[in-house]
Tab-separated table of C-alpha atoms in Angstrom:
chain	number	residue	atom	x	y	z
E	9	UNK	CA	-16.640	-11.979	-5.944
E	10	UNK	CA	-13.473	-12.750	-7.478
E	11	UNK	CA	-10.323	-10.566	-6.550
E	12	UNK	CA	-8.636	-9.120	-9.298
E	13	UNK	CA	-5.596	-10.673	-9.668
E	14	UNK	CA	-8.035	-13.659	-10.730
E	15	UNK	CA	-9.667	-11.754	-13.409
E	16	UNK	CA	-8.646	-12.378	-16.941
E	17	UNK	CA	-8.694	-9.213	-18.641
E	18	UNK	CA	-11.167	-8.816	-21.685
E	19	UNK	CA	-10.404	-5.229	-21.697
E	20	UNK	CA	-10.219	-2.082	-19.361
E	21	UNK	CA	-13.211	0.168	-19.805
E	22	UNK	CA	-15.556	1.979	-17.903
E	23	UNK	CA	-17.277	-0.315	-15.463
E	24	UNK	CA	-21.230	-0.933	-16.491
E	25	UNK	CA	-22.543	-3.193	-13.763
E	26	UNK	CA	-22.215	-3.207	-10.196
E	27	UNK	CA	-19.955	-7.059	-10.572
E	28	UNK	CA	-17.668	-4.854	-12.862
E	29	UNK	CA	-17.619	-1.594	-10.815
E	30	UNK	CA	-17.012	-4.037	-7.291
E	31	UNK	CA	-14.406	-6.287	-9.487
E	32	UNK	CA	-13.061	-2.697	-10.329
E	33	UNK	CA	-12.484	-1.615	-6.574
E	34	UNK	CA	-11.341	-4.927	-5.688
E	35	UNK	CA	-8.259	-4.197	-8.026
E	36	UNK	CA	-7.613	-0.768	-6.507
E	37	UNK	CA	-7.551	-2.303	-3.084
E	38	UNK	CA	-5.216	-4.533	-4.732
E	39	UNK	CA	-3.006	-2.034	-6.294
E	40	UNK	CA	-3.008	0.364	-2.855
E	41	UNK	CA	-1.577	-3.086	-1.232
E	42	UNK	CA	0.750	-3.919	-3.489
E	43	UNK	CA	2.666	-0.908	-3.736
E	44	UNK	CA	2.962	-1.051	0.369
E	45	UNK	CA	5.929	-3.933	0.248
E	46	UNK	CA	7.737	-1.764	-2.568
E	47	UNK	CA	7.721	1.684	-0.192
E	48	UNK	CA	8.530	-0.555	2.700
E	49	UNK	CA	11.549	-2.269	1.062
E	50	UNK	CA	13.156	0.996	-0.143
E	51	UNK	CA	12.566	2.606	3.468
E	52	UNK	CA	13.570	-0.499	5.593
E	53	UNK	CA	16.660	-0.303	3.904
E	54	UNK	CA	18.114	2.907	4.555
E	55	UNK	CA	20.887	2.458	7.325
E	56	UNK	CA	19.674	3.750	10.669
E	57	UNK	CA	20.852	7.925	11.306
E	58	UNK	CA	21.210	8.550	7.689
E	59	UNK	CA	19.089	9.843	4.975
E	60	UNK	CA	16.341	11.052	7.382
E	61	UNK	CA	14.421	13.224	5.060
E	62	UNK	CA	13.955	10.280	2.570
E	63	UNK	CA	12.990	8.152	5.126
E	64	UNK	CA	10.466	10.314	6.514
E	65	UNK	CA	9.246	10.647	2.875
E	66	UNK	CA	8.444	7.432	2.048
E	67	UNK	CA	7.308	6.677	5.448
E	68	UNK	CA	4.510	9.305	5.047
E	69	UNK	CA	3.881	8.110	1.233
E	70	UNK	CA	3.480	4.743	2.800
E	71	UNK	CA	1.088	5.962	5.394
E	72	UNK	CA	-1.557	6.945	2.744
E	73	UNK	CA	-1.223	4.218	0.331
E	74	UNK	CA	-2.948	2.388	3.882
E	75	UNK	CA	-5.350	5.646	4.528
E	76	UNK	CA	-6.154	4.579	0.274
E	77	UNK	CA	-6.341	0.995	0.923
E	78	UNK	CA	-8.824	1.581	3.614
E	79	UNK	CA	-10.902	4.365	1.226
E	80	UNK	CA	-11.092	1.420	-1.727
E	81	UNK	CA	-12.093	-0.784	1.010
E	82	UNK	CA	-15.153	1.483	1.944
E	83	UNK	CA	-16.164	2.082	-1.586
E	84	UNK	CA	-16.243	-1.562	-2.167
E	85	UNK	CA	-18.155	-2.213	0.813
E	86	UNK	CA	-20.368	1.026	0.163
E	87	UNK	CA	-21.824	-0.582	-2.918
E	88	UNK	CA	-22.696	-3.923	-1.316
E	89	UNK	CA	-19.158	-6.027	-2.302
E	90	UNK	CA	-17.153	-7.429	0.011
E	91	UNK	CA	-13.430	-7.060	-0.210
E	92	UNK	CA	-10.873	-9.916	-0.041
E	93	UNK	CA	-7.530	-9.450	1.697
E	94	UNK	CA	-6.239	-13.158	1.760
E	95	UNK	CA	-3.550	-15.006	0.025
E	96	UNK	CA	-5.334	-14.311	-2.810
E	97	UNK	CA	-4.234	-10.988	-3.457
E	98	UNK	CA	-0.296	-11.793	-2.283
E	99	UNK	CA	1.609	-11.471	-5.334
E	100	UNK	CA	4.921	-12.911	-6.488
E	101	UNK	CA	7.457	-9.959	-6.531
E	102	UNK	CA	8.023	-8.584	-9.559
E	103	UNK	CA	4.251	-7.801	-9.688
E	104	UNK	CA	1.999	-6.497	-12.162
E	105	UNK	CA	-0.533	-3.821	-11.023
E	106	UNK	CA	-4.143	-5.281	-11.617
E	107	UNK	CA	-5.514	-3.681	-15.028
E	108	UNK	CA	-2.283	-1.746	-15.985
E	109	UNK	CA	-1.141	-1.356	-19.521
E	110	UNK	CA	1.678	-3.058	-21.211
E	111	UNK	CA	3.565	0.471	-20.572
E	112	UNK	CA	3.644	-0.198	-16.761
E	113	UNK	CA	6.148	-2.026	-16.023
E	114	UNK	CA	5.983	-4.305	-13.507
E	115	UNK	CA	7.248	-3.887	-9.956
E	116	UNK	CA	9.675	-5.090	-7.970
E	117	UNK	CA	11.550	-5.170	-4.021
E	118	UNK	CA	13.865	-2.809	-4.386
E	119	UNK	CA	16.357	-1.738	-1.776
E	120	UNK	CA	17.072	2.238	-1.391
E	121	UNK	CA	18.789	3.871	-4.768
E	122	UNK	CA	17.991	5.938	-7.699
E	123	UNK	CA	16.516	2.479	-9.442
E	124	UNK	CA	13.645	2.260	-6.374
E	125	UNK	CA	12.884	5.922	-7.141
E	126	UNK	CA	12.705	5.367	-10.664
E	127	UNK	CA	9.870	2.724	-9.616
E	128	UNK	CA	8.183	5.017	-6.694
E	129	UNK	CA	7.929	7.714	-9.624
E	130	UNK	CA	6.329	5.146	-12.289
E	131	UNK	CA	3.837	4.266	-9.619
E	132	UNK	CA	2.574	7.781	-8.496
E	133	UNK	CA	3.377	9.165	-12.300
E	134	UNK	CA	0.444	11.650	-12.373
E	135	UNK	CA	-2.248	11.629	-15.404
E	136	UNK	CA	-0.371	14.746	-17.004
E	137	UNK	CA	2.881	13.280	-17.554
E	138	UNK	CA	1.341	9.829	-18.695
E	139	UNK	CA	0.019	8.868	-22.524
E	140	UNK	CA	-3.535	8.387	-22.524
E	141	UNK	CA	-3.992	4.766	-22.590
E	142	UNK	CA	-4.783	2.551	-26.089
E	143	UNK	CA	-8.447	1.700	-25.582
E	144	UNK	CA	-9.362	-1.840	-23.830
E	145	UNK	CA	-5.252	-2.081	-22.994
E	146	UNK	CA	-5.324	-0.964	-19.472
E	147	UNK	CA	-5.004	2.022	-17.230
E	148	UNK	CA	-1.346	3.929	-17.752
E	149	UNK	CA	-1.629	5.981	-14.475
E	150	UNK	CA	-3.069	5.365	-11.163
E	151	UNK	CA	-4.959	8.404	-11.486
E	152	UNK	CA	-6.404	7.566	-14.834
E	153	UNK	CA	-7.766	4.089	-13.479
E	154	UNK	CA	-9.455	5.942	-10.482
E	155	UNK	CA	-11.176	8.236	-12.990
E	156	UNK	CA	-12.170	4.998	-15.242
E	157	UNK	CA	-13.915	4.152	-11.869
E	158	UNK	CA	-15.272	7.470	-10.786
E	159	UNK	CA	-16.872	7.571	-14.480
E	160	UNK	CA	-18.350	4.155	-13.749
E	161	UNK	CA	-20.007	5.191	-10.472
E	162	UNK	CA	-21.718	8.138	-11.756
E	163	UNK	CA	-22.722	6.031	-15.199
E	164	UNK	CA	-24.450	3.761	-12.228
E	165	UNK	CA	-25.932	6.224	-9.888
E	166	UNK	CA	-27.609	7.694	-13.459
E	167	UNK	CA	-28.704	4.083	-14.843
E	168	UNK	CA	-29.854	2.147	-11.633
E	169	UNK	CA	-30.515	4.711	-9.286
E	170	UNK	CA	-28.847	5.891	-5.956
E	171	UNK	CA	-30.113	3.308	-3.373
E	172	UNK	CA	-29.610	0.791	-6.076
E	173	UNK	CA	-25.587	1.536	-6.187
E	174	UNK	CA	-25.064	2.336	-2.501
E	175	UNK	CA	-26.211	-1.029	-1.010
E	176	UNK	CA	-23.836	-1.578	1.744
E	177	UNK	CA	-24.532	-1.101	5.632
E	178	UNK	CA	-22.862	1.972	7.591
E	179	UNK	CA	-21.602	-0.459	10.255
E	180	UNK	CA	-19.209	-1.725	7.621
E	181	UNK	CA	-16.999	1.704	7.212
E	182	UNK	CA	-14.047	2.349	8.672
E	183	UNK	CA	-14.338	5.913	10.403
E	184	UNK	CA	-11.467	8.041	11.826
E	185	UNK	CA	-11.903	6.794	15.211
E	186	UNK	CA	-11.227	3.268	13.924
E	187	UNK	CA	-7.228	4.469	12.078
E	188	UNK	CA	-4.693	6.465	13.317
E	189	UNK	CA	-1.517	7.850	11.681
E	190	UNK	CA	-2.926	6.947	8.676
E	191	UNK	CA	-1.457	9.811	6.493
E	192	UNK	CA	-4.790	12.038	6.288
E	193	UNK	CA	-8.384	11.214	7.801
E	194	UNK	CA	-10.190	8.008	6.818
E	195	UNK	CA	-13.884	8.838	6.911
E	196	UNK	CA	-17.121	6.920	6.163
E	197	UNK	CA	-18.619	6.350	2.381
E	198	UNK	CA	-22.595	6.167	2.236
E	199	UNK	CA	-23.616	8.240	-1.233
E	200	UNK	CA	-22.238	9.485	-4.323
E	201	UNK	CA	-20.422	12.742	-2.826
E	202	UNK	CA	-18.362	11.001	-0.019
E	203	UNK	CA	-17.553	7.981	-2.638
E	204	UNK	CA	-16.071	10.989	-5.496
E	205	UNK	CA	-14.702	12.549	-2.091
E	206	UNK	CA	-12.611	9.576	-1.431
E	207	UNK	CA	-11.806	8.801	-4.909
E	208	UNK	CA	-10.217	12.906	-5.380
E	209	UNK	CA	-8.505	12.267	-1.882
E	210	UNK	CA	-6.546	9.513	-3.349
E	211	UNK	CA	-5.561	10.711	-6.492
E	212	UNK	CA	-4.583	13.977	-4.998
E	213	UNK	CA	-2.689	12.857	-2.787
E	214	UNK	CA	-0.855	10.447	-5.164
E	215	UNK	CA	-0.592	13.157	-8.084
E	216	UNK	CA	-1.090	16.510	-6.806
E	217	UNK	CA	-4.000	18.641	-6.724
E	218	UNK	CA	-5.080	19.479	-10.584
E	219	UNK	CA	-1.854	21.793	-12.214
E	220	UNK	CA	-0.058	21.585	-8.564
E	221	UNK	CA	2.191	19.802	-6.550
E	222	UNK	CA	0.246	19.806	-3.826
E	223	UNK	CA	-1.681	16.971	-1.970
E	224	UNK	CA	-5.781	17.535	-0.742
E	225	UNK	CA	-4.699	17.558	2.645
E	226	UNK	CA	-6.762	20.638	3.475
E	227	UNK	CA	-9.506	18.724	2.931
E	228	UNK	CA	-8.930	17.525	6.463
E	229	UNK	CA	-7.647	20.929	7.780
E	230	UNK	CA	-4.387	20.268	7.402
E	231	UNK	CA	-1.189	21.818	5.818
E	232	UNK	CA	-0.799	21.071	2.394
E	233	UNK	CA	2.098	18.585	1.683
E	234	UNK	CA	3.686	17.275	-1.670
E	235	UNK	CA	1.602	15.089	-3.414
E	236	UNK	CA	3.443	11.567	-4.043
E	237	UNK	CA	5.809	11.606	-7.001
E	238	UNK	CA	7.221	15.147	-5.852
E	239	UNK	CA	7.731	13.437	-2.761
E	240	UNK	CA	9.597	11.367	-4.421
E	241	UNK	CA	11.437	13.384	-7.060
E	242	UNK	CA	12.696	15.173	-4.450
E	243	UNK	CA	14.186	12.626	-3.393
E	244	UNK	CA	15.268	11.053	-6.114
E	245	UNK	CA	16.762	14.324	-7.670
E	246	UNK	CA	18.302	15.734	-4.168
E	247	UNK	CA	16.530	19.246	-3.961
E	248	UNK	CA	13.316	20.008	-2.758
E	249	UNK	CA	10.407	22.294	-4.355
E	250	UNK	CA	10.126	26.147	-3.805
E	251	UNK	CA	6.403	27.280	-2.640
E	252	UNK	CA	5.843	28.456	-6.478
E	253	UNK	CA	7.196	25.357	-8.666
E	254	UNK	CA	5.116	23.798	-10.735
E	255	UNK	CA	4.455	19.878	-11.416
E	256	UNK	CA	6.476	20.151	-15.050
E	257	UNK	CA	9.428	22.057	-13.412
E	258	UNK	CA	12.235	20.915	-11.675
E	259	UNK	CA	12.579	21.716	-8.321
E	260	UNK	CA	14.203	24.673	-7.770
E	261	UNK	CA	14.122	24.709	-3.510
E	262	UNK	CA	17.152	23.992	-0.907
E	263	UNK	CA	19.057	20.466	-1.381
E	264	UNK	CA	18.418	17.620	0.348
E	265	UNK	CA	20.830	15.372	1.565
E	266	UNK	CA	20.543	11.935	0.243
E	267	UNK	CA	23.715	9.312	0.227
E	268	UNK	CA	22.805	6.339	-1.884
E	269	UNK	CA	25.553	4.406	-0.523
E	270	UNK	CA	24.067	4.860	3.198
E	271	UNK	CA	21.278	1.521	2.252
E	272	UNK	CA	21.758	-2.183	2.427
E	273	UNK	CA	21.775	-3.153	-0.937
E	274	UNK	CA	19.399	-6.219	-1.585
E	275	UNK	CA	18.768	-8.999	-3.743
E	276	UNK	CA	15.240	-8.288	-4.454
E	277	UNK	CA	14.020	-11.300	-6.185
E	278	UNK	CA	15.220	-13.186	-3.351
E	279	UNK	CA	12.907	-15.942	-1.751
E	280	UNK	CA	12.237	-17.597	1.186
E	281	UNK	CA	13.349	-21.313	-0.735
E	282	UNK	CA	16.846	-19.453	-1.447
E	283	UNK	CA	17.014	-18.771	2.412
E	284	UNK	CA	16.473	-22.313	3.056
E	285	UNK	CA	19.388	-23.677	1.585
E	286	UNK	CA	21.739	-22.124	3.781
E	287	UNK	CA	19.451	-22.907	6.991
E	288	UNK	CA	22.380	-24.687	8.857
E	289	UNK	CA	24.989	-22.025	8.223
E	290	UNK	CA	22.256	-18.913	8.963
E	291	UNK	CA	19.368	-17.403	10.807
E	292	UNK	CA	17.983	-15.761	7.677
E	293	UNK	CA	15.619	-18.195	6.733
E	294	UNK	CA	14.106	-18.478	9.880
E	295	UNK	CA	13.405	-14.359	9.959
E	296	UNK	CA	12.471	-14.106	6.774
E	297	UNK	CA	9.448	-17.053	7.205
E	298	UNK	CA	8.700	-15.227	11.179
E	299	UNK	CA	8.245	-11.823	8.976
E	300	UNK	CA	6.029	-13.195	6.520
E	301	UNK	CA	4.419	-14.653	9.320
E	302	UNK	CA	3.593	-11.144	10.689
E	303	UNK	CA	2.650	-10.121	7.407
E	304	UNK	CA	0.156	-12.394	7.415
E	305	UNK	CA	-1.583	-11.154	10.590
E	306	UNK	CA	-1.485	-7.709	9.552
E	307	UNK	CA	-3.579	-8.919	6.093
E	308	UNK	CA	-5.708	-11.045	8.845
E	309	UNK	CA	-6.721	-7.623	10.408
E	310	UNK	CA	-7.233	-5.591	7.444
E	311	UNK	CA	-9.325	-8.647	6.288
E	312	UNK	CA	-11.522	-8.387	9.821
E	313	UNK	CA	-11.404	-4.834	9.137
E	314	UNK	CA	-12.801	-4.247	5.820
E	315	UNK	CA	-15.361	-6.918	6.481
E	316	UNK	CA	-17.451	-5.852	8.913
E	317	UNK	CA	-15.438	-4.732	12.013
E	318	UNK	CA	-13.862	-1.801	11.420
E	319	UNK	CA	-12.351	-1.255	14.700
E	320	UNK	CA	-10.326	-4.638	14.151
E	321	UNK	CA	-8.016	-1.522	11.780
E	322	UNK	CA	-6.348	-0.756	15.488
E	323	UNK	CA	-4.129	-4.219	15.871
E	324	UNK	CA	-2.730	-3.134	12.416
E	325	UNK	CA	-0.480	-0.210	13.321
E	326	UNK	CA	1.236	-2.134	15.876
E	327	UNK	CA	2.240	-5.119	13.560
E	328	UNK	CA	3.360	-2.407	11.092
E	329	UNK	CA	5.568	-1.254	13.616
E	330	UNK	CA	6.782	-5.078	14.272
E	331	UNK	CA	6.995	-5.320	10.522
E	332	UNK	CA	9.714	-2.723	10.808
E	333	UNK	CA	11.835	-3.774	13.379
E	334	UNK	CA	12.414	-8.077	11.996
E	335	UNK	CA	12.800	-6.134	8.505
E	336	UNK	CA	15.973	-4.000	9.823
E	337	UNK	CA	17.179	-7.709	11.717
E	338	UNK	CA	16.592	-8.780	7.991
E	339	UNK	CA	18.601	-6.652	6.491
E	340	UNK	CA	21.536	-6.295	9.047
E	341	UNK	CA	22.673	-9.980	7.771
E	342	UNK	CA	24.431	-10.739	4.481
E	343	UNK	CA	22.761	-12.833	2.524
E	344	UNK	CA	22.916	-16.156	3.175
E	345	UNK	CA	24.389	-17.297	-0.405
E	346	UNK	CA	28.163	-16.981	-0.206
E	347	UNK	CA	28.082	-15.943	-4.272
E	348	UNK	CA	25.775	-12.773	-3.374
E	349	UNK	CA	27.082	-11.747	0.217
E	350	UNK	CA	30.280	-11.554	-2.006
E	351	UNK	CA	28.418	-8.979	-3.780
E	352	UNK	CA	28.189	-7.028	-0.721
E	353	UNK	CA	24.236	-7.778	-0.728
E	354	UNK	CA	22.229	-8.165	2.207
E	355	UNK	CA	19.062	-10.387	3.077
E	356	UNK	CA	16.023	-8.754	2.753
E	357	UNK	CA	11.963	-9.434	3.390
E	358	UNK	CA	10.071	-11.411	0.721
E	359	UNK	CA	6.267	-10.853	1.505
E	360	UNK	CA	5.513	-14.227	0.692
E	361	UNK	CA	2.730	-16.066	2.522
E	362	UNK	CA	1.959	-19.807	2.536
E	363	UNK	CA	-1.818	-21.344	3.385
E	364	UNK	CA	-0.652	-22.604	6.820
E	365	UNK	CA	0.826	-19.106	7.859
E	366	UNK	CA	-2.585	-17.357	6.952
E	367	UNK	CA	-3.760	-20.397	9.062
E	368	UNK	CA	-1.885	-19.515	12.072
E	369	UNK	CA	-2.455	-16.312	11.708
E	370	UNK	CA	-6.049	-16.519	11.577
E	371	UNK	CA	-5.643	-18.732	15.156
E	372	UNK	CA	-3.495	-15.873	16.665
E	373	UNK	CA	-5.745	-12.994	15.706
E	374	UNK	CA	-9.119	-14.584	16.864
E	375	UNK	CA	-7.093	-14.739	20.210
E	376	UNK	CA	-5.803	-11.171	20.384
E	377	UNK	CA	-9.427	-9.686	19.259
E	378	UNK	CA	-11.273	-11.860	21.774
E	379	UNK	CA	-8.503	-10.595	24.074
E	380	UNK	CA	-8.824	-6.579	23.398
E	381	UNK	CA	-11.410	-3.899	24.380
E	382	UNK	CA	-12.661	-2.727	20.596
E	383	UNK	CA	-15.981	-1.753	20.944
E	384	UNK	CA	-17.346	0.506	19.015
E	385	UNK	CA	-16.723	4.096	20.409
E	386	UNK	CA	-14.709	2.738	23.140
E	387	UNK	CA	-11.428	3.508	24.371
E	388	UNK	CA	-9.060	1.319	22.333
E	389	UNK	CA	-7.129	-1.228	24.901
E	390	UNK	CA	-4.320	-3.101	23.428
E	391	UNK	CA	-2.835	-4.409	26.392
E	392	UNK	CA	-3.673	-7.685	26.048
E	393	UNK	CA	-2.926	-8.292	22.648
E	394	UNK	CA	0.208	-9.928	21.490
E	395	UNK	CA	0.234	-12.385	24.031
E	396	UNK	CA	-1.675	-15.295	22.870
E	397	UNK	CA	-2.332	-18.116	24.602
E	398	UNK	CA	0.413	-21.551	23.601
E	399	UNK	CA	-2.053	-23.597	22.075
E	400	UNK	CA	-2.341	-20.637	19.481
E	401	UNK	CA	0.688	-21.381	17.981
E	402	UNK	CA	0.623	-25.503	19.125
């Protein structure tokens, strides 16, 4: 199977085969990952002890794009696909969602300021605010290209048959004892009714339960929350939403502090080869290749994950929290170019991953997993992760 950044598009429509429905969930695995760099950029960003309730906004946004990544990921292997989390689905920032319309505009790294929230809203935009999309041009809202896929899975279960469509083994689905602080309860897919379950959780949580601005969280027995975009229009507009608001109103609740001028501003189309040419008079370069570098293990455990060893999920939230502390080093130093340090911008992460660092990091994770206690139903023992052996690295 081919990921779907490979995929020329012939035309977005419901998917009528089990290659197009798995092509299909490839892409949203692809579009849950790709928005994760874009949260983390605007929420690295923000200059430690200041705009907390933003940060804990994205933050928990961020959270459930990787509880969504991990849902697409047990669709796709629920109806016998495997999915691909590899340099294959790394994009060059600006990036294109997979099957979007021409009205989606691409997206890019962003630091904190009302032009990041103008992106976080165009991702989340709920299917109410959206046009409908021209026929064969793409989805226009997330929500609308989950539906496109929920109508393909029924279409299938009708055609072929259940046990036709839901192929894939039960030892290949992430469970909630597998991911934690993941925004919301991951949870097994084995038929049609857990497969439409996770496809509602997603979209709910993105764009609010139908004619609300509320998330599904009480699916799980939890409080409700905001659902994604009034997350982030409350941020982006500085007042939150009163218990009774509804998703076409402003919000009419207490107002939040946010100071735009409390973020490192950022070049975001910076890149690790504009680092490098100031490698003798700065450290940049050298952080910005060791965080891509972590990046790339964190894809190599999501990649173990999803593919068959679903308690691999539990080395992820540590390098997460890794991610976040080399991105605020990152960010602490000017950029290395005199001409945009002049500016008064900063350096910043690039998410960009070369074959030999998804070789080392395939070296350094076989170490750590042969290392930790993950079996299945275990306790989960980290302790002797994260310190791999030298030849790992030699």
């Amino acid at each position: 199977m081919r990921t779907a950044l490979a995929v020329e598009k012939a035309g977005f429509a419901v998917p009528k085969t089990l290659d197009e429905l798995r092509t299909y969930l490839q892409a949203a695995l692809e579009v849950e990952h790709l928005t994760i760099p874009v949260y983390m950029t605007g929420m690295y960003t923000i200059r430690p002890g200041t705009n907390t309730p933003a940060y804990y906004g994205i933050r928990a946004v961020l959270m459930e794009e990787m509880l969504h990544m991990t849902l697409a990921a047990n669709l796709l292997n629920a109806v016998g696909g495997t999915p691909i989390v590899d340099s294959r689905v790394v994009a060059e920032y600006p990036a294109r969602l997979p099957f979007s319309g021409e009205t989606v505009p691409s997206i890019g790294l962003r630091h904190f300021s009302p032009e990041a929230l103008k992106t976080f809203l165009r991702i989340e935009q709920p299917k109410s605010m959206t046009p409908p999309a021209t026929p064969g041009d793409g989805w226009t809202s997330i929500g609308q290209f989950y539906d496109t896929i929920r109508q393909g899975l029924e279409y299938l279960v009708r055609t072929l048959g259940h046990d036709r469509v839901f192929t894939g083994g039960p030892e290949r689905q992430v469970g909630p004892e597998d991911f934690y602080n993941s925004g919301g309860e991951v949870f097994p897919i084995g038929d049609l009714a857990t497969a439409l379950l996770a496809i509602e959780t997603i979209t709910e949580q993105g764009e609010g339960v139908h004619d609300t601005i509320w998330n599904s969280n009480e699916v799980f027995g939890e409080e409700r929350e905001l659902a994604h975009w009034f997350r982030f229009n409350e941020i982006y507009t500085g007042r939150g939403y009163g218990p009774h608001d509804r998703p076409k109103d402003p919000p009419s609740g207490p107002l939040i502090d946010v100071s735009w001028d409390d973020a490192y501003p950022i070049h975001g189309d910076s890149k690790v080869a504009d680092y490098q040419r100031y490698e003798q008079t700065s450290g940049v370069y050298e952080q910005a290749v060791a965080f891509n570098s972590r990046y790339a293990v964190l894809l190599r455990y999501l990649a173990s994950a999803f593919d068959g060893c679903p308690r691999h999920l539990a080395l992820a939230i540590p390098t997460m929290l890794e991610l976040r502390d080399r991105a605020a080093q990152l960010s602490h130093n000017p950029h290395p170019d005199p001409a945009l340090a002049a500016q008064g911008l900063f350096a910043s992460a690039t998410f960009e991953i070369t074959a030999p660092q998804f070789d080392a990091a395939t070296t350094e994770v076989t170490h750590n997993l042969r290392a930790t206690t993950l079996h299945p139903g275990a306790p989960i023992d980290l302790s002797a992760a994260h310190s791999p052996s030298p030849e790992a690295f030699a």
